[in-house]
mmCIF file of N, CA and C in Angstrom:
data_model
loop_
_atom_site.group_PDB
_atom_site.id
_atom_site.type_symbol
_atom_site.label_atom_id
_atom_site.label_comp_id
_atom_site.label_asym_id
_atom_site.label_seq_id
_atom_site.Cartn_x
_atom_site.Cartn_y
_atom_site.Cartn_z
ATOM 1 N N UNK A 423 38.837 -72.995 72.378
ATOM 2 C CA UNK A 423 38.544 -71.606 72.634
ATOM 3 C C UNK A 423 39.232 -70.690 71.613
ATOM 4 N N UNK A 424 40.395 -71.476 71.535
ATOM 5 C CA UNK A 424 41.051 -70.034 70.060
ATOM 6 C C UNK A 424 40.672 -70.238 69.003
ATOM 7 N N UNK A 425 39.944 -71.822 68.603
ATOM 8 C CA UNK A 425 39.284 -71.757 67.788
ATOM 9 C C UNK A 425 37.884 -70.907 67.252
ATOM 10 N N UNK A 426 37.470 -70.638 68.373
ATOM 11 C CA UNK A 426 36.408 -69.819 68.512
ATOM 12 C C UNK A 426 36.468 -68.340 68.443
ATOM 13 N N UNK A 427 37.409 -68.027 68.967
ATOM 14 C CA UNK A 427 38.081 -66.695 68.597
ATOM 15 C C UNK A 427 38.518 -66.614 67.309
ATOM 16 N N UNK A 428 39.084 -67.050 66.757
ATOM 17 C CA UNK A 428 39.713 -66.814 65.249
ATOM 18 C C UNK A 428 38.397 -66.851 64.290
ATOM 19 N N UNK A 429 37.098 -67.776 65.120
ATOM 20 C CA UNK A 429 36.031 -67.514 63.703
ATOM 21 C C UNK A 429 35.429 -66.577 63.938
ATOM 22 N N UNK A 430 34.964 -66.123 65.178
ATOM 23 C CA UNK A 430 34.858 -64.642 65.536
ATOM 24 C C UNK A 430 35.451 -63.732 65.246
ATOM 25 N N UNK A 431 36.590 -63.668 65.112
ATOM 26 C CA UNK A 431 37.475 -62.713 64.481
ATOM 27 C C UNK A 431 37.420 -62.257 62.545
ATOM 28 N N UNK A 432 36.655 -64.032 62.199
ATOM 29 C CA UNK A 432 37.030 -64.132 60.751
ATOM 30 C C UNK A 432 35.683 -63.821 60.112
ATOM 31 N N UNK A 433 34.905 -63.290 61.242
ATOM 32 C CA UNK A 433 33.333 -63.495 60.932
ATOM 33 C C UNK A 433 33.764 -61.211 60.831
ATOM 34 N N UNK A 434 33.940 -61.024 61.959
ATOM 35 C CA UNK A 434 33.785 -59.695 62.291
ATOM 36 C C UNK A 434 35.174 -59.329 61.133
ATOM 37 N N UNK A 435 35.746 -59.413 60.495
ATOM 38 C CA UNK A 435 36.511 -59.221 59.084
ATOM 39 C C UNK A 435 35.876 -58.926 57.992
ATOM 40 N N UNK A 436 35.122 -60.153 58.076
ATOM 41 C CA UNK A 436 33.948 -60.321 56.485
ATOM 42 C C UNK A 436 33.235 -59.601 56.600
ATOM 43 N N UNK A 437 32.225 -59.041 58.236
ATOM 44 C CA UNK A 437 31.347 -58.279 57.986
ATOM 45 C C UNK A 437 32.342 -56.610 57.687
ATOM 46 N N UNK A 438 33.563 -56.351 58.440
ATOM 47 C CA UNK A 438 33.590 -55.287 58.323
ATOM 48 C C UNK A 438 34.369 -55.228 56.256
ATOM 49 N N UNK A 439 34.562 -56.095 55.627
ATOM 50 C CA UNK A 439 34.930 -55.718 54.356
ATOM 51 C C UNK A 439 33.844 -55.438 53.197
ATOM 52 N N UNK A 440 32.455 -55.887 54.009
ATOM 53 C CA UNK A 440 31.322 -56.034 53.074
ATOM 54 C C UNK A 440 30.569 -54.686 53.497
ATOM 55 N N UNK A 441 30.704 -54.576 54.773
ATOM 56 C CA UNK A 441 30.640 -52.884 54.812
ATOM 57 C C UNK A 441 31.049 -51.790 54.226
ATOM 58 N N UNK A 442 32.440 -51.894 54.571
ATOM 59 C CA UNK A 442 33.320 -50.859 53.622
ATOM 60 C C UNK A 442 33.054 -50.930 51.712
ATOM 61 N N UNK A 443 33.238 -52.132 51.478
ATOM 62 C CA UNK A 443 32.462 -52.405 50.359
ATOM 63 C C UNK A 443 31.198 -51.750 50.140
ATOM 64 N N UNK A 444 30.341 -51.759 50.452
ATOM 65 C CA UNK A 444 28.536 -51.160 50.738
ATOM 66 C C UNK A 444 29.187 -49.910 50.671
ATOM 67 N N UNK A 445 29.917 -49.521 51.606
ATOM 68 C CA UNK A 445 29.565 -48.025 51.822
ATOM 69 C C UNK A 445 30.964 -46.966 50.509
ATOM 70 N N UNK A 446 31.535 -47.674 50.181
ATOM 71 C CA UNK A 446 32.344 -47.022 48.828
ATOM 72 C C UNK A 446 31.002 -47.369 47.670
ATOM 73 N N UNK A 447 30.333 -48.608 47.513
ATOM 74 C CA UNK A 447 30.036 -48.491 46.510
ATOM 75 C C UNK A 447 28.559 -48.065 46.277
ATOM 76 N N UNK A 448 27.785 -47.209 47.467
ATOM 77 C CA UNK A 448 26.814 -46.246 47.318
ATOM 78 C C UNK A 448 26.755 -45.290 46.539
ATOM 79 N N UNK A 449 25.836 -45.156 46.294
ATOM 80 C CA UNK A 449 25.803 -43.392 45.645
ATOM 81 C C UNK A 449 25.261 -42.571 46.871
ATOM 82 N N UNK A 450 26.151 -41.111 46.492
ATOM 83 C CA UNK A 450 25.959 -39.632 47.141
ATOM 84 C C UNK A 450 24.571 -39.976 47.994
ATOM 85 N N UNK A 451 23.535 -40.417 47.106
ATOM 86 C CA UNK A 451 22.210 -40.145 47.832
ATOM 87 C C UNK A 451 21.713 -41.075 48.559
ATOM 88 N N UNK A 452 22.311 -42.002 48.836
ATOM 89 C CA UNK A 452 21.969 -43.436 50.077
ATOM 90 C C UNK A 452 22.749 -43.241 51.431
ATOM 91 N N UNK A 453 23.519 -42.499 51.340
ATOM 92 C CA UNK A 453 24.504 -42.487 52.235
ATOM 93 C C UNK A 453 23.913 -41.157 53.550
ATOM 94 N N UNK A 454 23.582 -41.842 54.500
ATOM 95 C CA UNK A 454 23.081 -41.130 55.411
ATOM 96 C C UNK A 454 23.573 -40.681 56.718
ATOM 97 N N UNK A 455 23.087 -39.542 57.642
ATOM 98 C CA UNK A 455 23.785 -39.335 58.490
ATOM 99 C C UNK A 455 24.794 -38.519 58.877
ATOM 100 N N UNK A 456 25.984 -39.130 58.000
ATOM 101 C CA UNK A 456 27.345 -38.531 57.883
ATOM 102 C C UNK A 456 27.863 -38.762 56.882
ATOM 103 N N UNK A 457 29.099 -37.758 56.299
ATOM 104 C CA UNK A 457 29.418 -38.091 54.740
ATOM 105 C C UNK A 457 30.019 -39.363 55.133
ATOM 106 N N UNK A 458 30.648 -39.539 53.532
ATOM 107 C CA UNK A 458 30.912 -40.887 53.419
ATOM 108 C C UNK A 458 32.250 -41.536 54.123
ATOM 109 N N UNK A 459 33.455 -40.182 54.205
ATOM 110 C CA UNK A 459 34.493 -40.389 54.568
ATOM 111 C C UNK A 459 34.719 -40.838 56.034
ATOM 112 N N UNK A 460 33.762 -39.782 56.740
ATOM 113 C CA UNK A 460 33.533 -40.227 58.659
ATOM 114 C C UNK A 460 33.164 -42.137 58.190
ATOM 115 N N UNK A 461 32.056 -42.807 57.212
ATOM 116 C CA UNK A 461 31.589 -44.060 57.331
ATOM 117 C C UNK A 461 32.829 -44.758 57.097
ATOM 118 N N UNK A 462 33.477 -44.819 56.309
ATOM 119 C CA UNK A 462 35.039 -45.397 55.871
ATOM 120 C C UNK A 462 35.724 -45.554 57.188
ATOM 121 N N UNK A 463 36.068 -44.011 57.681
ATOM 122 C CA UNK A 463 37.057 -44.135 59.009
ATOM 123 C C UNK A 463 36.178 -45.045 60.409
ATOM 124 N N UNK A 464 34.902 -44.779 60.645
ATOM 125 C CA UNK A 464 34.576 -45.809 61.697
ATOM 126 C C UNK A 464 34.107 -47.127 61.025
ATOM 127 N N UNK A 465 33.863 -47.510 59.781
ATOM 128 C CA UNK A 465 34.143 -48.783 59.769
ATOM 129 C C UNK A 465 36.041 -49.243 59.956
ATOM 130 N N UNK A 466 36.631 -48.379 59.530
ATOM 131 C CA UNK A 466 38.315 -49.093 59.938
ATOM 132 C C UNK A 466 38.340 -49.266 61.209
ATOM 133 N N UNK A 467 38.458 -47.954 62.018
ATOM 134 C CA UNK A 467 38.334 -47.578 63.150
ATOM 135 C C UNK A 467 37.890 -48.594 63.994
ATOM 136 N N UNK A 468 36.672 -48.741 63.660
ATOM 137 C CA UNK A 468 35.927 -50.022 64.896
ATOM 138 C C UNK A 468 35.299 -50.814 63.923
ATOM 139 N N UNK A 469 35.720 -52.203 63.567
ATOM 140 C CA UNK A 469 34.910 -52.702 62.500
ATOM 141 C C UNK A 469 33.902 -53.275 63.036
ATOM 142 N N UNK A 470 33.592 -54.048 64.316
ATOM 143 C CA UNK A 470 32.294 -54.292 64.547
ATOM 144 C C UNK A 470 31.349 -53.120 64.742
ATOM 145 N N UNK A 471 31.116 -52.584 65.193
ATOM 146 C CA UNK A 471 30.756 -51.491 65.652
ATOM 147 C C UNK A 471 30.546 -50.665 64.458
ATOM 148 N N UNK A 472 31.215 -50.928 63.748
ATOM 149 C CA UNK A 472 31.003 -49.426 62.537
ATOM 150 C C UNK A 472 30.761 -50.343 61.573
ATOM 151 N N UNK A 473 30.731 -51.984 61.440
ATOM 152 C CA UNK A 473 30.121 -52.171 60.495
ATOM 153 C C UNK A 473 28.672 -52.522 60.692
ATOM 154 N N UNK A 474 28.139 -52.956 61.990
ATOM 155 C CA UNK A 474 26.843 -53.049 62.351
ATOM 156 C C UNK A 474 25.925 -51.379 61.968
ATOM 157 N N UNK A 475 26.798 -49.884 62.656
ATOM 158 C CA UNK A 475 26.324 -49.024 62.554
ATOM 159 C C UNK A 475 26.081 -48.254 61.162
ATOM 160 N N UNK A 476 26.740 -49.340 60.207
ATOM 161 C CA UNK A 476 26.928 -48.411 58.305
ATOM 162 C C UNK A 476 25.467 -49.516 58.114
ATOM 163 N N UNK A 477 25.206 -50.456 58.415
ATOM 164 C CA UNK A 477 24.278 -50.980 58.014
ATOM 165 C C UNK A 477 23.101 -50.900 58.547
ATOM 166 N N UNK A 478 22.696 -50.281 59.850
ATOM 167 C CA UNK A 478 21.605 -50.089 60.509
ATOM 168 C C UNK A 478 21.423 -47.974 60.298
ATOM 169 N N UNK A 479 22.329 -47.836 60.342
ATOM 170 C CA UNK A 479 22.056 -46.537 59.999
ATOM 171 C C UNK A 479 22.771 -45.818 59.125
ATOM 172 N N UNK A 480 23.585 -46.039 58.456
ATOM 173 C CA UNK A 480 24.214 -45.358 57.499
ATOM 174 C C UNK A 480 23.736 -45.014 55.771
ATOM 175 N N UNK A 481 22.879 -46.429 55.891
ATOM 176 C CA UNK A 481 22.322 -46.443 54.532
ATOM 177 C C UNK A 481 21.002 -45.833 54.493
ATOM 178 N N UNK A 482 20.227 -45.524 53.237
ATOM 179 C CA UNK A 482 19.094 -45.537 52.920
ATOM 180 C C UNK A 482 18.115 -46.691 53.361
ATOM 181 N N UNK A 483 16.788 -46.523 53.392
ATOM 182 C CA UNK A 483 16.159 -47.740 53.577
ATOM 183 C C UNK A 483 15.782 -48.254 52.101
ATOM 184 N N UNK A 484 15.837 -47.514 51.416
ATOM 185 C CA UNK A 484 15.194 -47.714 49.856
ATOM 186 C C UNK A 484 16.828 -48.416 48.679
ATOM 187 N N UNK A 485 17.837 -47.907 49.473
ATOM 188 C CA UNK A 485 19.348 -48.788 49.199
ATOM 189 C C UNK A 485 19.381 -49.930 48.827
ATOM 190 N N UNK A 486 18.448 -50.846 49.703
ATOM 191 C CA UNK A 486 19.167 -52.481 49.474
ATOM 192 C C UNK A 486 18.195 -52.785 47.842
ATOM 193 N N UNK A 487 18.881 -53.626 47.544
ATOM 194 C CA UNK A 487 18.784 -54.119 46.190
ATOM 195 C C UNK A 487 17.665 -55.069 46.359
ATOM 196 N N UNK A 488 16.809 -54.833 45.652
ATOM 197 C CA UNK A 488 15.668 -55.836 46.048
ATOM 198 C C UNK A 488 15.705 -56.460 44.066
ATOM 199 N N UNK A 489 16.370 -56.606 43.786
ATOM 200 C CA UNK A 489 16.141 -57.045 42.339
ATOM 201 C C UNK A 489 16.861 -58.635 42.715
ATOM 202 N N UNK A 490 16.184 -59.120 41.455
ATOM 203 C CA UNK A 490 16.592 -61.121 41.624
ATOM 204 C C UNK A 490 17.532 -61.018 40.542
ATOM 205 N N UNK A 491 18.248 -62.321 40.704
ATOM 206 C CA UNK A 491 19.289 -62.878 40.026
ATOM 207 C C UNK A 491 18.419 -62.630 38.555
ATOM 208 N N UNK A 492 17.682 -63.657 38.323
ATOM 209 C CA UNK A 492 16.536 -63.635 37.132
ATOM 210 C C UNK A 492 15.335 -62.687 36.719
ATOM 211 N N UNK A 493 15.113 -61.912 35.344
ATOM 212 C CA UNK A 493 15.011 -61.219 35.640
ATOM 213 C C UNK A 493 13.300 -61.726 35.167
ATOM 214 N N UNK A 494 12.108 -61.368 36.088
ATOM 215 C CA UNK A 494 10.638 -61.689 35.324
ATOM 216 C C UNK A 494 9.952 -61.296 33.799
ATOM 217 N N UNK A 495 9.469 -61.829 33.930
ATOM 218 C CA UNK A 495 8.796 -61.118 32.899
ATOM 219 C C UNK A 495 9.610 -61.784 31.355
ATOM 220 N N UNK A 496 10.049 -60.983 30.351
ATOM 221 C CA UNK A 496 10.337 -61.436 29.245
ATOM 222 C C UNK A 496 11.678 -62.077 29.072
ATOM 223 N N UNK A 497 12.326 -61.968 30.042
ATOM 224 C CA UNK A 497 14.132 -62.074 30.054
ATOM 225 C C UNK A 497 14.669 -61.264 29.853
ATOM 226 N N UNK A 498 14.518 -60.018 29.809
ATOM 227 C CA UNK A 498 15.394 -58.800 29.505
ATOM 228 C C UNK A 498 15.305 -57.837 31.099
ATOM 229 N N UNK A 499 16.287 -57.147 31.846
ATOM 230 C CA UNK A 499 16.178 -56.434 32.620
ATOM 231 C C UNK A 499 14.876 -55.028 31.949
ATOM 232 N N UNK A 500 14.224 -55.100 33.272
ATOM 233 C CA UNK A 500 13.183 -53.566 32.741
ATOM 234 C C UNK A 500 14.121 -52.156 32.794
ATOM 235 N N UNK A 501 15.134 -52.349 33.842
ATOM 236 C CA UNK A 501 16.063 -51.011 33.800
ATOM 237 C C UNK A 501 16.843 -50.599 32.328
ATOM 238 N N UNK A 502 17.347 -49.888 32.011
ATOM 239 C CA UNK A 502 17.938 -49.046 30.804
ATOM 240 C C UNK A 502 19.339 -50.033 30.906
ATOM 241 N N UNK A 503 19.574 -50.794 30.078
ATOM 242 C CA UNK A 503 20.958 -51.046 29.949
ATOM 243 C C UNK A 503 21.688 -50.008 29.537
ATOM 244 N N UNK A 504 22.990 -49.695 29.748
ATOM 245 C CA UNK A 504 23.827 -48.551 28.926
ATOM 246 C C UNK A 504 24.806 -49.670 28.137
ATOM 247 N N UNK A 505 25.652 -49.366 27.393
ATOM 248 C CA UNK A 505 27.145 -49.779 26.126
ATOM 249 C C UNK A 505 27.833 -50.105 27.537
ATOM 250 N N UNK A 506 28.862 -50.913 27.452
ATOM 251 C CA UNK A 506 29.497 -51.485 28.489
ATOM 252 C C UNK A 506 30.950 -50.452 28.343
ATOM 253 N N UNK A 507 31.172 -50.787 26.813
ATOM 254 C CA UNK A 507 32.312 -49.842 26.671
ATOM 255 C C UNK A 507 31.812 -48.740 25.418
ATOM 256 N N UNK A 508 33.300 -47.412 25.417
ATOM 257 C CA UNK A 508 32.770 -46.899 24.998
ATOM 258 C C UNK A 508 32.666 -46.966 23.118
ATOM 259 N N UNK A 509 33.166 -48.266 22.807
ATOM 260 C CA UNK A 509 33.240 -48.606 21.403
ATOM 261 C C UNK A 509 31.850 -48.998 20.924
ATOM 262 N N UNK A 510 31.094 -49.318 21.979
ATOM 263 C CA UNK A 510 29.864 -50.090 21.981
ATOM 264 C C UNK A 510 28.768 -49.080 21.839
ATOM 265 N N UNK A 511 28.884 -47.956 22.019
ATOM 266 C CA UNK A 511 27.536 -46.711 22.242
ATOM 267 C C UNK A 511 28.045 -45.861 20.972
ATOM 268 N N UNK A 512 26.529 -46.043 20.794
ATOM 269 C CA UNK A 512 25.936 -45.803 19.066
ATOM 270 C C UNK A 512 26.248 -43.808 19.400
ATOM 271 N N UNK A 513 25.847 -43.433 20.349
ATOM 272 C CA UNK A 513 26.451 -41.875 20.125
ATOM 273 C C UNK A 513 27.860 -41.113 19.867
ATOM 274 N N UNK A 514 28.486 -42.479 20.842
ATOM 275 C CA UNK A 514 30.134 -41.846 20.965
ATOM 276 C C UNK A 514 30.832 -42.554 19.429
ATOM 277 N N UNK A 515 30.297 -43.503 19.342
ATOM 278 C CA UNK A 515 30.821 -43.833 17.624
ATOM 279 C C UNK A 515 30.697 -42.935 16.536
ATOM 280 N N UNK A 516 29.269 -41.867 16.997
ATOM 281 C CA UNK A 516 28.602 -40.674 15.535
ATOM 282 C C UNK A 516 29.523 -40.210 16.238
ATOM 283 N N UNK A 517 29.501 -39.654 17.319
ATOM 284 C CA UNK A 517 30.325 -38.381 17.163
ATOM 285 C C UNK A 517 32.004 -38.530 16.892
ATOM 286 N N UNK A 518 32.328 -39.666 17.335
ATOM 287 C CA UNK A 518 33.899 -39.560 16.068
ATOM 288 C C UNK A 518 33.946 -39.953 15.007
ATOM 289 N N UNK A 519 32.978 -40.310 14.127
ATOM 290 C CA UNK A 519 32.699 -40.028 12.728
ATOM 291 C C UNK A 519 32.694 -38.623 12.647
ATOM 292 N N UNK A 520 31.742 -37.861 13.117
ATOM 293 C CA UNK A 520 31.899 -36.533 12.719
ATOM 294 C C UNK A 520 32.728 -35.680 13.352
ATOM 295 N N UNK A 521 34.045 -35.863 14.298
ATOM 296 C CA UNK A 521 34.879 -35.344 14.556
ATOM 297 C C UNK A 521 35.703 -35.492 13.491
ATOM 298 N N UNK A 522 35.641 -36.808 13.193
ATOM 299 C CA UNK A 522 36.800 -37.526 11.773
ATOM 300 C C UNK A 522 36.780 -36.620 10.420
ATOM 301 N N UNK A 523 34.927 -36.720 10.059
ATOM 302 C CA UNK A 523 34.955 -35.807 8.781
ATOM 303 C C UNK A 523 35.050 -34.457 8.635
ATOM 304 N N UNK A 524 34.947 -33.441 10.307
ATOM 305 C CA UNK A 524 35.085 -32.295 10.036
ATOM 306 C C UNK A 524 36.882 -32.273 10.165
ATOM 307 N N UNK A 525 37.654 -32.915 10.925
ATOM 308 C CA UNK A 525 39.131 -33.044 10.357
ATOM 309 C C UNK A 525 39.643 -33.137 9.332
ATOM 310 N N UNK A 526 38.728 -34.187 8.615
ATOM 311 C CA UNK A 526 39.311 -34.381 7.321
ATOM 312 C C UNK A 526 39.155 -32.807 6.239
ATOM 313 N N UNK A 527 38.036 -32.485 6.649
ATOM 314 C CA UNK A 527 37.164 -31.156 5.654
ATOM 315 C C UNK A 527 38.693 -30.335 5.944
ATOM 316 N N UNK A 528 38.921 -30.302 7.593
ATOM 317 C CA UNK A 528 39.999 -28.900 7.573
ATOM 318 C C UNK A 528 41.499 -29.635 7.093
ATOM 319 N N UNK A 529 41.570 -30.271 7.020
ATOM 320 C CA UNK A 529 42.785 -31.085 6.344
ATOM 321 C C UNK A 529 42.997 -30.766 4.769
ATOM 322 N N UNK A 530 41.831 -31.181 4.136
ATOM 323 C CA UNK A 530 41.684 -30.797 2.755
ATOM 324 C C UNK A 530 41.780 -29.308 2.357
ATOM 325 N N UNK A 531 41.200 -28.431 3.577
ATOM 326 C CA UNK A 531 41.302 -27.244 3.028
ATOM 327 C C UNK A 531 42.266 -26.480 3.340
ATOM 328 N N UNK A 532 43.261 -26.819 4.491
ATOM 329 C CA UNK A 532 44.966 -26.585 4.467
ATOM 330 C C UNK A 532 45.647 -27.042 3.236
ATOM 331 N N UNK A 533 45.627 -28.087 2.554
ATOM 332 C CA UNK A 533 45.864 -28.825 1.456
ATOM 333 C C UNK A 533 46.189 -27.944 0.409
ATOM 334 N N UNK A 534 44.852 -27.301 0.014
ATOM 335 C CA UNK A 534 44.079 -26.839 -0.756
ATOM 336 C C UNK A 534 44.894 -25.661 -1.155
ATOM 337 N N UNK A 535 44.914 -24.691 0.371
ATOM 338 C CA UNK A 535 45.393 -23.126 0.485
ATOM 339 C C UNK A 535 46.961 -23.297 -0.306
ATOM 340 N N UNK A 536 47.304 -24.749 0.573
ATOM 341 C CA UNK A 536 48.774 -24.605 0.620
ATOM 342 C C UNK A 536 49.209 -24.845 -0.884
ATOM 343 N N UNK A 537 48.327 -26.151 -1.557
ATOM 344 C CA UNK A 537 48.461 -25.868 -3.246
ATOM 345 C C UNK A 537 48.195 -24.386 -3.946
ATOM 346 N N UNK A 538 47.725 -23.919 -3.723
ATOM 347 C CA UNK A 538 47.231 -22.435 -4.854
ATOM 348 C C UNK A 538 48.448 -21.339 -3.754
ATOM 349 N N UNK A 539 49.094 -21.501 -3.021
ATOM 350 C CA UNK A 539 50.002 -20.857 -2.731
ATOM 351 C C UNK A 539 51.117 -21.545 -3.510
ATOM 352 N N UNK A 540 51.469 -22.557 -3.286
ATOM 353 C CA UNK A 540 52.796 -23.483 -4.117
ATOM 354 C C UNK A 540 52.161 -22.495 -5.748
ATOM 355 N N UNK A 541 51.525 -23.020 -5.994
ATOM 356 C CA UNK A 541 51.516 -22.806 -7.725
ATOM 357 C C UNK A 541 51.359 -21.312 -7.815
ATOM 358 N N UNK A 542 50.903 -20.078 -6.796
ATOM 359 C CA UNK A 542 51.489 -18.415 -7.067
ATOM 360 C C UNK A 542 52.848 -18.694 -7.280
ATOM 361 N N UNK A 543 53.653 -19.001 -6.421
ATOM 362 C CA UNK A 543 55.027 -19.174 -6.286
ATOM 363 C C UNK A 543 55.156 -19.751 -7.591
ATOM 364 N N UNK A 544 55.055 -20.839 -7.911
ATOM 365 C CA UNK A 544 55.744 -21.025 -9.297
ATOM 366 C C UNK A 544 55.205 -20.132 -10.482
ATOM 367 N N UNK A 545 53.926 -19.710 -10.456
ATOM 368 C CA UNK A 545 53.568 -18.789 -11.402
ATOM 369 C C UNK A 545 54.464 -17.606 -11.397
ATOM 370 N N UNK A 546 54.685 -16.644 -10.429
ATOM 371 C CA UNK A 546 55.500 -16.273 -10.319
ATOM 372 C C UNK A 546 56.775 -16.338 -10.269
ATOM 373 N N UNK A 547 57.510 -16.942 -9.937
ATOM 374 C CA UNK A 547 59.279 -17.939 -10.245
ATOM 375 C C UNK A 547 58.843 -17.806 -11.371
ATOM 376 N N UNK A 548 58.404 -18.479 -12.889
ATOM 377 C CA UNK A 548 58.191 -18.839 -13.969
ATOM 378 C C UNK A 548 58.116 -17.317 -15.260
ATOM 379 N N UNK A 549 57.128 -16.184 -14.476
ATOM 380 C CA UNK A 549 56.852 -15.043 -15.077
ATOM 381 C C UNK A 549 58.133 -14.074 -15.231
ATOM 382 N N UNK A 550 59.120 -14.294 -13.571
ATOM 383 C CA UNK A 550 60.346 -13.881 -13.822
ATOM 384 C C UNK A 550 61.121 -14.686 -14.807
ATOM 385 N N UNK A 551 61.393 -15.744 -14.785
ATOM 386 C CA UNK A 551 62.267 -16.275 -15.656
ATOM 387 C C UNK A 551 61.717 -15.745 -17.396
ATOM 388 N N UNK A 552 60.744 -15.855 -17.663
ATOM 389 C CA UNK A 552 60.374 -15.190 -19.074
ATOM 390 C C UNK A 552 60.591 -13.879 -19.509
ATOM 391 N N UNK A 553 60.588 -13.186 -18.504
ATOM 392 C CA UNK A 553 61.432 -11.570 -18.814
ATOM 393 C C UNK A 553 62.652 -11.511 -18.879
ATOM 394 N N UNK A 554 63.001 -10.859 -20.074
ATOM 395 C CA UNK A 554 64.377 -11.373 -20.422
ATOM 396 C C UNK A 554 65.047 -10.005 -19.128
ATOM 397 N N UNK A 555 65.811 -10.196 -19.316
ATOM 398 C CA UNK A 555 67.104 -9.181 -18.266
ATOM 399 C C UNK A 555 67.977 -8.169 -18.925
ATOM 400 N N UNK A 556 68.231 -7.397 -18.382
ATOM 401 C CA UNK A 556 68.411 -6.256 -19.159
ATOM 402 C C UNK A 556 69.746 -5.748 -18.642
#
């Protein structure tokens, strides 16, 4: 008998972690009923009960994942893959190239100012020293 209890117990665990699971990893727009935070607290709250009730009514009906392991057709998913990271996406790479070269542009042209200021200064230092003193 306590054997029976403990798998009952180990059964109503799994369902309530695959709930809570489900219901964090919805989006805004599957999540029905009640926000998401009330679904969190009565799945803790009562895990049978709130995990039977996140799955019979909490979700969307259009929610469950109806896609296969494999994907038909050519072998490629039909959905939009995105870059996994962000080293990998061809936009965020241009745009720190061209964050890089407009840095560099204002780099060069601090450079630049700060040379033709150095060399007034010595033009000047230099123009005094050639006048003799009186």
């Amino acid at each position: 008998m306590v054997r029976l209890y403990g798998l009952l117990f180990l059964a109503q665990l799994v369902l309530a972690v695959c709930a809570l699971i489900s219901c964090l990893s919805a989006e805004e727009g599957e999540i029905r009923a009640l926000p998401r935070i009330a679904w969190v607290l009565i799945i803790l709250f009562f895990p049978l009960v709130g995990s039977i009730a996140w799955f019979v009514a909490g979700r969307e009906a259009g929610a469950r994942r109806t896609r296969t392991a494999w994907p038909m057709g050519n072998g490629f998913s039909e959905e939009k893959r995105r870059p996994v990271a962000p080293d990998d996406d061809p936009e965020f790479l241009s745009s720190l190239a061209e964050r890089s070269r407009a840095e560099d542009r204002e780099r060069l042209r601090r450079w630049e100012e700060d040379l033709r200021r150095r060399e007034e200064e010595l033009r000047r230092g230099q123009g005094d020293r050639d006048r003799p003193e009186v």
